[in-house]
PDB file of C-alpha atoms in Angstrom:
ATOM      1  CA  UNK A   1       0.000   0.000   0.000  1.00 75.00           C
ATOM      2  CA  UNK A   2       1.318   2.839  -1.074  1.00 75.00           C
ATOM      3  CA  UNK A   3       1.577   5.880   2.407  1.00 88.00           C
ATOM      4  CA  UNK A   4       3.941   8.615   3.393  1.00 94.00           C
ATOM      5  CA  UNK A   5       4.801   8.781   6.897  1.00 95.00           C
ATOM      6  CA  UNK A   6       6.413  12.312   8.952  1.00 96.00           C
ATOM      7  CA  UNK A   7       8.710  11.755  12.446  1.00 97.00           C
ATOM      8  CA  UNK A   8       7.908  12.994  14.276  1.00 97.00           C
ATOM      9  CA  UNK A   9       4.466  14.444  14.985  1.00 96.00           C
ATOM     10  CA  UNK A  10       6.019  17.581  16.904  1.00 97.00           C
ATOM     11  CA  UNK A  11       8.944  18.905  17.787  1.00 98.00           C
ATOM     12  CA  UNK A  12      10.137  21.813  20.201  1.00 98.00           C
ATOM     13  CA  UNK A  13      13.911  23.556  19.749  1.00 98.00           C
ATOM     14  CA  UNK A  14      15.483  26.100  21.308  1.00 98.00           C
ATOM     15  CA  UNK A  15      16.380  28.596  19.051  1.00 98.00           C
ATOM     16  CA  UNK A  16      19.701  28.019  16.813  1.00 97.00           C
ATOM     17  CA  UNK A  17      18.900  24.094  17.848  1.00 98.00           C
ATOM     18  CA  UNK A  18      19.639  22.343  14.622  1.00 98.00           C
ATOM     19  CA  UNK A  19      17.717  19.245  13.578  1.00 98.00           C
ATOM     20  CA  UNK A  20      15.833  17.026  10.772  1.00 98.00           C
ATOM     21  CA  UNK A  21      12.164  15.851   9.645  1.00 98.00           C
ATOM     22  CA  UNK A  22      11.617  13.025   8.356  1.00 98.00           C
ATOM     23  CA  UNK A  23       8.993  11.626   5.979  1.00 98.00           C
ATOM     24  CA  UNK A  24       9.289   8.083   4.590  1.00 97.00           C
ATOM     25  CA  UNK A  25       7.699   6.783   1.614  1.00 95.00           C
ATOM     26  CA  UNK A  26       6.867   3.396   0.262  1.00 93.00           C
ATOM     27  CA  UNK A  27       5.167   3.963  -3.218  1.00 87.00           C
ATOM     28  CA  UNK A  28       5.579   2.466  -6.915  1.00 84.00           C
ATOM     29  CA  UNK A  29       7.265   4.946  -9.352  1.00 85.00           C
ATOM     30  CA  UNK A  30       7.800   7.836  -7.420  1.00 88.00           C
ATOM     31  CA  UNK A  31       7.602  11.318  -9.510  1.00 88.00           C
ATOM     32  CA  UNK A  32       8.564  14.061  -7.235  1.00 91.00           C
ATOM     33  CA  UNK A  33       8.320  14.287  -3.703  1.00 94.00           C
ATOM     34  CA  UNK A  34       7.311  17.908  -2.166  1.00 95.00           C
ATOM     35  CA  UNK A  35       7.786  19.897   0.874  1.00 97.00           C
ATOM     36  CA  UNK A  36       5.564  22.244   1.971  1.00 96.00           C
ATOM     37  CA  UNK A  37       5.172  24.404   5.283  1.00 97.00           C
ATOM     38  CA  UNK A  38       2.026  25.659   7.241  1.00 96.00           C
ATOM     39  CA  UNK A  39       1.208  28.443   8.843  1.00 95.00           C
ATOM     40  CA  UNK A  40      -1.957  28.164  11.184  1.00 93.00           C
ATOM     41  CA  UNK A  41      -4.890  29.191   9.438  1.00 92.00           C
ATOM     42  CA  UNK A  42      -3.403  29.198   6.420  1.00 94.00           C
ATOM     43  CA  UNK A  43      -2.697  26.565   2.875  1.00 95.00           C
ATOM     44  CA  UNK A  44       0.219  25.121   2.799  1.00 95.00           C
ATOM     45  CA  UNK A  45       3.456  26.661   1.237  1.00 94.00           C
ATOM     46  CA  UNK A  46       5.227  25.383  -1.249  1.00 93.00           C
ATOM     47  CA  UNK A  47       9.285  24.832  -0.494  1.00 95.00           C
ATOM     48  CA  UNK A  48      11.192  21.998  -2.327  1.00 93.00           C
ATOM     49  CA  UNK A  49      10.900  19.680  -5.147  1.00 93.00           C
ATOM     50  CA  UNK A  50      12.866  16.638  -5.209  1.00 95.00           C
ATOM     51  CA  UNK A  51      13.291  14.245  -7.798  1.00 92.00           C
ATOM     52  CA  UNK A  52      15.564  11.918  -7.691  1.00 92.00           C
ATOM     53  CA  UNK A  53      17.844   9.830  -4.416  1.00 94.00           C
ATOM     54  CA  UNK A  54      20.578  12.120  -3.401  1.00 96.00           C
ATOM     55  CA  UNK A  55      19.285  15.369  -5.052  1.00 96.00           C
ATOM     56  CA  UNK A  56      19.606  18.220  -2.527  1.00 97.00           C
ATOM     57  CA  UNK A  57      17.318  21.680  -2.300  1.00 96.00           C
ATOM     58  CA  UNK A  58      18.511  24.443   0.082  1.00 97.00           C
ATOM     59  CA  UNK A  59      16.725  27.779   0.822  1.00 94.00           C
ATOM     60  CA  UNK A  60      17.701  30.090   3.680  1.00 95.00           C
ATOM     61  CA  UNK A  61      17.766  27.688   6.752  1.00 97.00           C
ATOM     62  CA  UNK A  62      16.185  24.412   5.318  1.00 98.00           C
ATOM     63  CA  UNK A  63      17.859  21.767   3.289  1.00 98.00           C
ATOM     64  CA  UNK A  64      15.735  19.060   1.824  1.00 98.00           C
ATOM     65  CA  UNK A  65      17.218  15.670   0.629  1.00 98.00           C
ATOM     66  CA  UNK A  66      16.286  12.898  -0.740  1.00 97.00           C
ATOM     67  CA  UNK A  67      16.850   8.649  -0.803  1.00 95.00           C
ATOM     68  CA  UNK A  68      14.679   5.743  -1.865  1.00 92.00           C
ATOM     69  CA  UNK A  69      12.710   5.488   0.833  1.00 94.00           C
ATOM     70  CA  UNK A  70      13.134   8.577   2.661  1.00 97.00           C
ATOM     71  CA  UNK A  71      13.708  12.396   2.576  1.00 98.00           C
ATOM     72  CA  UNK A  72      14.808  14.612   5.118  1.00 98.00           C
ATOM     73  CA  UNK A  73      14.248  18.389   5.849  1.00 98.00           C
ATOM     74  CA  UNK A  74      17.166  19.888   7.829  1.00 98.00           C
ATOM     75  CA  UNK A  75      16.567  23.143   9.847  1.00 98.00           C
ATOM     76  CA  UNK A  76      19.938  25.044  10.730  1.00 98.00           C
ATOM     77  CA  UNK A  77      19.773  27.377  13.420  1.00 98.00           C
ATOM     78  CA  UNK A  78      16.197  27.989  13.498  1.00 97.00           C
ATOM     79  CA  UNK A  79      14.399  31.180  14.462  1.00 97.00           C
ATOM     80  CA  UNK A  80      10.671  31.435  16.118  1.00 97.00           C
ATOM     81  CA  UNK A  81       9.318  32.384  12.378  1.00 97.00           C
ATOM     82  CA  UNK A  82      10.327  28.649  11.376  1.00 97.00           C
ATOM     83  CA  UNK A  83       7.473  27.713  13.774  1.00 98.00           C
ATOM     84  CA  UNK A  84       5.020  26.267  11.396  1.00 97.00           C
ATOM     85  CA  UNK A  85       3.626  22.381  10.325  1.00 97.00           C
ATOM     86  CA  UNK A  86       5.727  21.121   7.908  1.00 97.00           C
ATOM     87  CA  UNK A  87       3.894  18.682   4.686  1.00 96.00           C
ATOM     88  CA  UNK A  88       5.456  16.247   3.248  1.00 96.00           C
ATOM     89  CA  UNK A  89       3.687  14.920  -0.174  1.00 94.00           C
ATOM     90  CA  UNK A  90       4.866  12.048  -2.781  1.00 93.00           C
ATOM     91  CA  UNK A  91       3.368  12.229  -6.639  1.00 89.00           C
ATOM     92  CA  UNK A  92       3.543   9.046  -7.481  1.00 85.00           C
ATOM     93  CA  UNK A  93       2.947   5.693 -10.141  1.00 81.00           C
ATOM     94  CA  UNK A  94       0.543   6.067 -13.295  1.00 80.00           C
ATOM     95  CA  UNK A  95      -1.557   8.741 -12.127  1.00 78.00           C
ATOM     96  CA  UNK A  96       0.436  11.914 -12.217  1.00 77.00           C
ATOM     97  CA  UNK A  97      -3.004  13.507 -10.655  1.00 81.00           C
ATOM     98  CA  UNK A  98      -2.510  11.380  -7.072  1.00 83.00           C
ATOM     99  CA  UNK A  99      -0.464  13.002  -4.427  1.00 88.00           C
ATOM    100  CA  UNK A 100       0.105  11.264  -0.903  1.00 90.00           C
ATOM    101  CA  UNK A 101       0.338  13.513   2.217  1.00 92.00           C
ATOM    102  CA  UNK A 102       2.249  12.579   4.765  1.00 93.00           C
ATOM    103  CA  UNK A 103       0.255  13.856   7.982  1.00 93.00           C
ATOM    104  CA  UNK A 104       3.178  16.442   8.996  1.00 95.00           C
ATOM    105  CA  UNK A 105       5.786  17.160  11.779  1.00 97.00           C
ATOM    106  CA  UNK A 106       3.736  20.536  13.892  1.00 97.00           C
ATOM    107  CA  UNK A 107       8.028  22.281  14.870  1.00 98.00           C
ATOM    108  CA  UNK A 108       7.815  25.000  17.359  1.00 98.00           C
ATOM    109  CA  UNK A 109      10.760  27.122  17.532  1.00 98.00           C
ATOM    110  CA  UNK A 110      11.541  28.962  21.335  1.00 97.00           C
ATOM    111  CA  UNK A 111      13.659  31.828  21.675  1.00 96.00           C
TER     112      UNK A 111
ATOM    113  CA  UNK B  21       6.342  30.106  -6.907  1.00 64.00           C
ATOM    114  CA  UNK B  22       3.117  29.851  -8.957  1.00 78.00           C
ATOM    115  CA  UNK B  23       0.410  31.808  -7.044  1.00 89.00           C
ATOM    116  CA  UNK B  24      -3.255  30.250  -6.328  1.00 93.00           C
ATOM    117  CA  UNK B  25      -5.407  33.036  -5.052  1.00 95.00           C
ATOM    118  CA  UNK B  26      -9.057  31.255  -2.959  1.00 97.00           C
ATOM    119  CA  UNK B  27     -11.799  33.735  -2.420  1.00 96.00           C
ATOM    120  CA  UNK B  28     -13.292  33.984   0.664  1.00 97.00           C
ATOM    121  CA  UNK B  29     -11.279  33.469   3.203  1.00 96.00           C
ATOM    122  CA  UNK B  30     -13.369  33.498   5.634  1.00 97.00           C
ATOM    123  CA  UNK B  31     -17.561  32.776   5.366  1.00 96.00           C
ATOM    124  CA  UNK B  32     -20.040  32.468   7.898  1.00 97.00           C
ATOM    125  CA  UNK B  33     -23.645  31.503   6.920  1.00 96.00           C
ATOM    126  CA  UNK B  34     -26.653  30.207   8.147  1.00 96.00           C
ATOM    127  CA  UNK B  35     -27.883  26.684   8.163  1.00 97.00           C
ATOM    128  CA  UNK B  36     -29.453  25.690   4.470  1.00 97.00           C
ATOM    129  CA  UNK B  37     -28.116  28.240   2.583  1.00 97.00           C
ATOM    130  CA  UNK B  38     -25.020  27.759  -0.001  1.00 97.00           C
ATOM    131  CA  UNK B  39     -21.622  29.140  -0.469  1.00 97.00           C
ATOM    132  CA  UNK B  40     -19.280  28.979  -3.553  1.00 97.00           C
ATOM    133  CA  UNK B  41     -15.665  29.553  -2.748  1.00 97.00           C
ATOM    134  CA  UNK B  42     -13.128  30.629  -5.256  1.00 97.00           C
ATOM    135  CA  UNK B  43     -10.039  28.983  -7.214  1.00 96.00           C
ATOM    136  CA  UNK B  44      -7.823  31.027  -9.487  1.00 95.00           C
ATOM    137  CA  UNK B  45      -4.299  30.248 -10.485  1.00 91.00           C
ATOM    138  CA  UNK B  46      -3.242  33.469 -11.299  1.00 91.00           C
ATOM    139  CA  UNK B  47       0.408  32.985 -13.020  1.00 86.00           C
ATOM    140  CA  UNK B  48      -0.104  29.826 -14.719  1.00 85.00           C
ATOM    141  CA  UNK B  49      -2.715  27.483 -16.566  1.00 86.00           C
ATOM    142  CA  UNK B  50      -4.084  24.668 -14.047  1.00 85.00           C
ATOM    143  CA  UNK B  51      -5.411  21.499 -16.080  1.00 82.00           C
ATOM    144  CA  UNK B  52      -5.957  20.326 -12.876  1.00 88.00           C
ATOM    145  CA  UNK B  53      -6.983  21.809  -9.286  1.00 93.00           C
ATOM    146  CA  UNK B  54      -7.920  19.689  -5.870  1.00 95.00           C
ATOM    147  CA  UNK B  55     -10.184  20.606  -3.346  1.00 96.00           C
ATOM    148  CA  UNK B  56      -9.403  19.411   0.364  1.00 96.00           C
ATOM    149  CA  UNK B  57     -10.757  19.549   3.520  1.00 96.00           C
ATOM    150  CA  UNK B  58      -8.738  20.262   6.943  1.00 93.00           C
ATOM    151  CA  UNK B  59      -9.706  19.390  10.322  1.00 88.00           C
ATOM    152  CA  UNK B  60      -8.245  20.652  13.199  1.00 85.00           C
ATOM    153  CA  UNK B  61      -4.675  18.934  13.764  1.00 81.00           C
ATOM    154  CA  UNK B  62      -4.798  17.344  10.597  1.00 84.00           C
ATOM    155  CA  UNK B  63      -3.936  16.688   7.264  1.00 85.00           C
ATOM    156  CA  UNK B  64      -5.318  17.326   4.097  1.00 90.00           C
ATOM    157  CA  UNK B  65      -8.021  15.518   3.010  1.00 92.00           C
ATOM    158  CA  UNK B  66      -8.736  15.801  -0.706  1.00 93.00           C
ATOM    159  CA  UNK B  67     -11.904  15.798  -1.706  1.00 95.00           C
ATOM    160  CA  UNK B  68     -12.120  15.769  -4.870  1.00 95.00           C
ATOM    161  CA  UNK B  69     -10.025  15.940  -8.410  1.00 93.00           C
ATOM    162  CA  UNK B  70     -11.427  18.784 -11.193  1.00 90.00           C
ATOM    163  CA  UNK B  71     -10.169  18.897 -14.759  1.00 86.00           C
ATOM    164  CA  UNK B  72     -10.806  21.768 -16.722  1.00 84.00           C
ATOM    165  CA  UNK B  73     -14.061  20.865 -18.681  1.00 82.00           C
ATOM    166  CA  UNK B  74     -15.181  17.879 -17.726  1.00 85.00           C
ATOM    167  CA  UNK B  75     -16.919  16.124 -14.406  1.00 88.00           C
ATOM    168  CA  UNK B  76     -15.054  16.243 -11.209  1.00 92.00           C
ATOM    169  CA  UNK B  77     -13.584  12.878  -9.500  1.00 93.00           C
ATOM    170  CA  UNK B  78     -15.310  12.946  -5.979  1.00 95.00           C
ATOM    171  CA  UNK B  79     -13.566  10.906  -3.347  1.00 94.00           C
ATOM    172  CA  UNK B  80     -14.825   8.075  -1.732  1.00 93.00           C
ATOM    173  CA  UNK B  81     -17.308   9.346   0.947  1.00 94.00           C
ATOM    174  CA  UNK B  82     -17.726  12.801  -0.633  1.00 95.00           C
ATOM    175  CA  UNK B  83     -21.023  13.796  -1.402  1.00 94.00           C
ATOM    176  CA  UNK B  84     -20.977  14.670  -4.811  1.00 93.00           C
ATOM    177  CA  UNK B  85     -24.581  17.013  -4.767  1.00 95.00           C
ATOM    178  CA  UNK B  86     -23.798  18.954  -1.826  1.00 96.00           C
ATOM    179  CA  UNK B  87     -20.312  19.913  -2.910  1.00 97.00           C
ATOM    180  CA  UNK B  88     -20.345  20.932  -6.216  1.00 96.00           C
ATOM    181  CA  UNK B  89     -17.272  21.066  -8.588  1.00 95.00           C
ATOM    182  CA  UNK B  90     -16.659  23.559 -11.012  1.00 91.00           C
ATOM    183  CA  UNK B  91     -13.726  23.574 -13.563  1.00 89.00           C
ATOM    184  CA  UNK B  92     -14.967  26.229 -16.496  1.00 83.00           C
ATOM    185  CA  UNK B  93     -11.786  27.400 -17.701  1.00 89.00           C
ATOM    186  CA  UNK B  94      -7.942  26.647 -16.855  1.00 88.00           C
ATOM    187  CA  UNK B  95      -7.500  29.354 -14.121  1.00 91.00           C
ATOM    188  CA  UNK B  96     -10.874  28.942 -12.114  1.00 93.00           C
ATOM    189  CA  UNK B  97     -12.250  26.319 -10.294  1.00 94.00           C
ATOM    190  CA  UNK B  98     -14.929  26.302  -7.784  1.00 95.00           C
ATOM    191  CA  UNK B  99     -16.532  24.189  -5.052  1.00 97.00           C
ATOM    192  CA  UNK B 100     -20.093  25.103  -3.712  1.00 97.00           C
ATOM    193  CA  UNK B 101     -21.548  23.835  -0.464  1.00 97.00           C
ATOM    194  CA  UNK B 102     -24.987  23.152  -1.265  1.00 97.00           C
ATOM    195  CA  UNK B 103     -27.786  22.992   1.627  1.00 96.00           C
ATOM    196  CA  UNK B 104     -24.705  23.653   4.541  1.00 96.00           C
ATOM    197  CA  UNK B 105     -25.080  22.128   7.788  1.00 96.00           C
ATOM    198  CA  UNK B 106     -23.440  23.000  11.071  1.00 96.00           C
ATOM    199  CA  UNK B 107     -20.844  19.316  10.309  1.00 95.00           C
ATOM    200  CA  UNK B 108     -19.665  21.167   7.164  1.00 96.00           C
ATOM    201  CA  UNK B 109     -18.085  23.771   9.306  1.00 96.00           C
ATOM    202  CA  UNK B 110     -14.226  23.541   8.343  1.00 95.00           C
ATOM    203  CA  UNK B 111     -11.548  24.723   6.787  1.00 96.00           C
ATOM    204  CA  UNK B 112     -11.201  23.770   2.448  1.00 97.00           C
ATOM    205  CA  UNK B 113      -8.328  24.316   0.871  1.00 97.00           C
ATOM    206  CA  UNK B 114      -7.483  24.261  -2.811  1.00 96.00           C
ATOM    207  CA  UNK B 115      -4.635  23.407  -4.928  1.00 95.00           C
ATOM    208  CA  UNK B 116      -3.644  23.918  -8.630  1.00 92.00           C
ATOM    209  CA  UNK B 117      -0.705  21.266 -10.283  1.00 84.00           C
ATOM    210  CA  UNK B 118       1.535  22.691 -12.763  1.00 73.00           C
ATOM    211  CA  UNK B 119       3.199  21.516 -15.546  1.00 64.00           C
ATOM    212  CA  UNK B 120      -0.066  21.669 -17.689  1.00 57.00           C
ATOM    213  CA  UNK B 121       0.322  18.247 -18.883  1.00 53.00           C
ATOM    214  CA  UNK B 122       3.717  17.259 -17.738  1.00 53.00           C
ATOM    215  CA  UNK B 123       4.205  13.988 -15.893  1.00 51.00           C
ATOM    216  CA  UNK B 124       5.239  15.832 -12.739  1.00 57.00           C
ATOM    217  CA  UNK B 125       4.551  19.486 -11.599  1.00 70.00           C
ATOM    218  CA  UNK B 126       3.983  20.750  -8.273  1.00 81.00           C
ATOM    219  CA  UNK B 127       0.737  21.654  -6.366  1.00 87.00           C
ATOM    220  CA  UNK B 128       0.635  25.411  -5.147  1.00 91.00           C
ATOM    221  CA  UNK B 129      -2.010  25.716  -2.783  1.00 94.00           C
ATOM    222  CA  UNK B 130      -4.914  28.808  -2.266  1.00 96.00           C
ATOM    223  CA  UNK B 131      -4.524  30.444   1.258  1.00 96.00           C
ATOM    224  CA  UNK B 132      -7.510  28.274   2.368  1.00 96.00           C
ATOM    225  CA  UNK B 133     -11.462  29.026   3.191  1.00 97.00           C
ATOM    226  CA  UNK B 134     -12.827  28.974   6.713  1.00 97.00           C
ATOM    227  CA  UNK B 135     -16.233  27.625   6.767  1.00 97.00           C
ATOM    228  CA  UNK B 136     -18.558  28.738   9.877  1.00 97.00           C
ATOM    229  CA  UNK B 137     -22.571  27.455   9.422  1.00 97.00           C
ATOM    230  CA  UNK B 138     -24.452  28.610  11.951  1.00 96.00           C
TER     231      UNK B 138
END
């Protein structure tokens, strides 16, 4: 069965407290997997596109990467604006219409 | 990134009365837009799939007469909540994929819709 799971569910940092997300994957014929960020109140955000196992995508603070089975999304230093829920999704097999959503990590970021 | 722009962002109506809510992709042509549903704490949950000119696919468990689909040209979709009730009360979100008819593309997302039925 094809599913997207996100480690972990929440996560608290001081700020400047480096870390990683996870989201695994077990699909047929992945396509792209996406990162995405969420404000409260708000759609998601998009951030990275990844492709292909060991393609990298950095902006500011995050780095997204990618393997077969997993991908991670490392925050460096964080600040309180990283505070946000952070979407994983996976485009995957025949259907280039189905996307699965991992069910997010909620990070909150203390000064 | 693309930009999806969803109109209202916030509704509040009374109990058997309708509401459309907005779609537009404003920087790119969307073959395809989604329509999802957020509960509090949770993920997305798509409701259904609309293609530009033809019949939306409804998700199983998705009511396919109270929330009507709407895909009349490639930069506006929109979903109407027919009859609301108090239980449709949440907050929809929709999505636009890129690429036009590319293989892969990403979804941009609308800034969302709260729903309030009184």
């Amino acid at each position: 069965e094809d599913q997207v799971t996100q480690s972990p569910e929440a996560l608290r940092l001081q700020e400047g407290e480096s870390s990683s997300l996870n989201c695994s994957y077990t699909v047929s014929g992945l396509r792209g997997l996406f990162w995405y960020r969420q404000d409260p109140g708000k759609g998601p955000e998009f951030l990275f596109t990844l492709y292909s196992a060991g393609e990298e995508k950095e902006k500011e603070r995050l780095k997204a990467t990618l393997t077969k089975k997993e991908s991670f999304l490392h925050i460096t230093a964080p600040k309180p604006e990283d505070s946000a829920t952070y979407l994983c999704a996976v485009q995957a097999g025949t259907n280039f219409n189905k996307f699965y959503f991992g069910s997010g990590t909620k990070l909150n970021v203390k000064p | 990134g693309a930009v999806v722009s969803q109109h209202p962002s916030r509704v509040i109506c009374k109990s058997g009365t309708s509401v459309k809510i907005e779609c537009r992709s404003l920087d790119f042509q969307a073959t395809t837009m989604f329509w999802y549903r957020q509960f509090p704490k949770q993920s997305l949950m798509l409701m259904a799939t609309s293609n530009e000119g033809s019949k939306a696919t409804y998700e199983q468990g998705v009511e396919k007469d109270k929330f009507l689909i709407n895909h009349a040209s490639l930069t506006l979709s929109t979903l109407t909540v027919t009859s609301a009730h108090p239980e449709d009360s949440s907050f929809y979100i929709c999505s636009a994929r890129s690429g036009g008819g590319a293989l892969t593309g990403e979804l941009f997302f609308g800034e969302g819709s709260r729903l309030t039925v009184l």
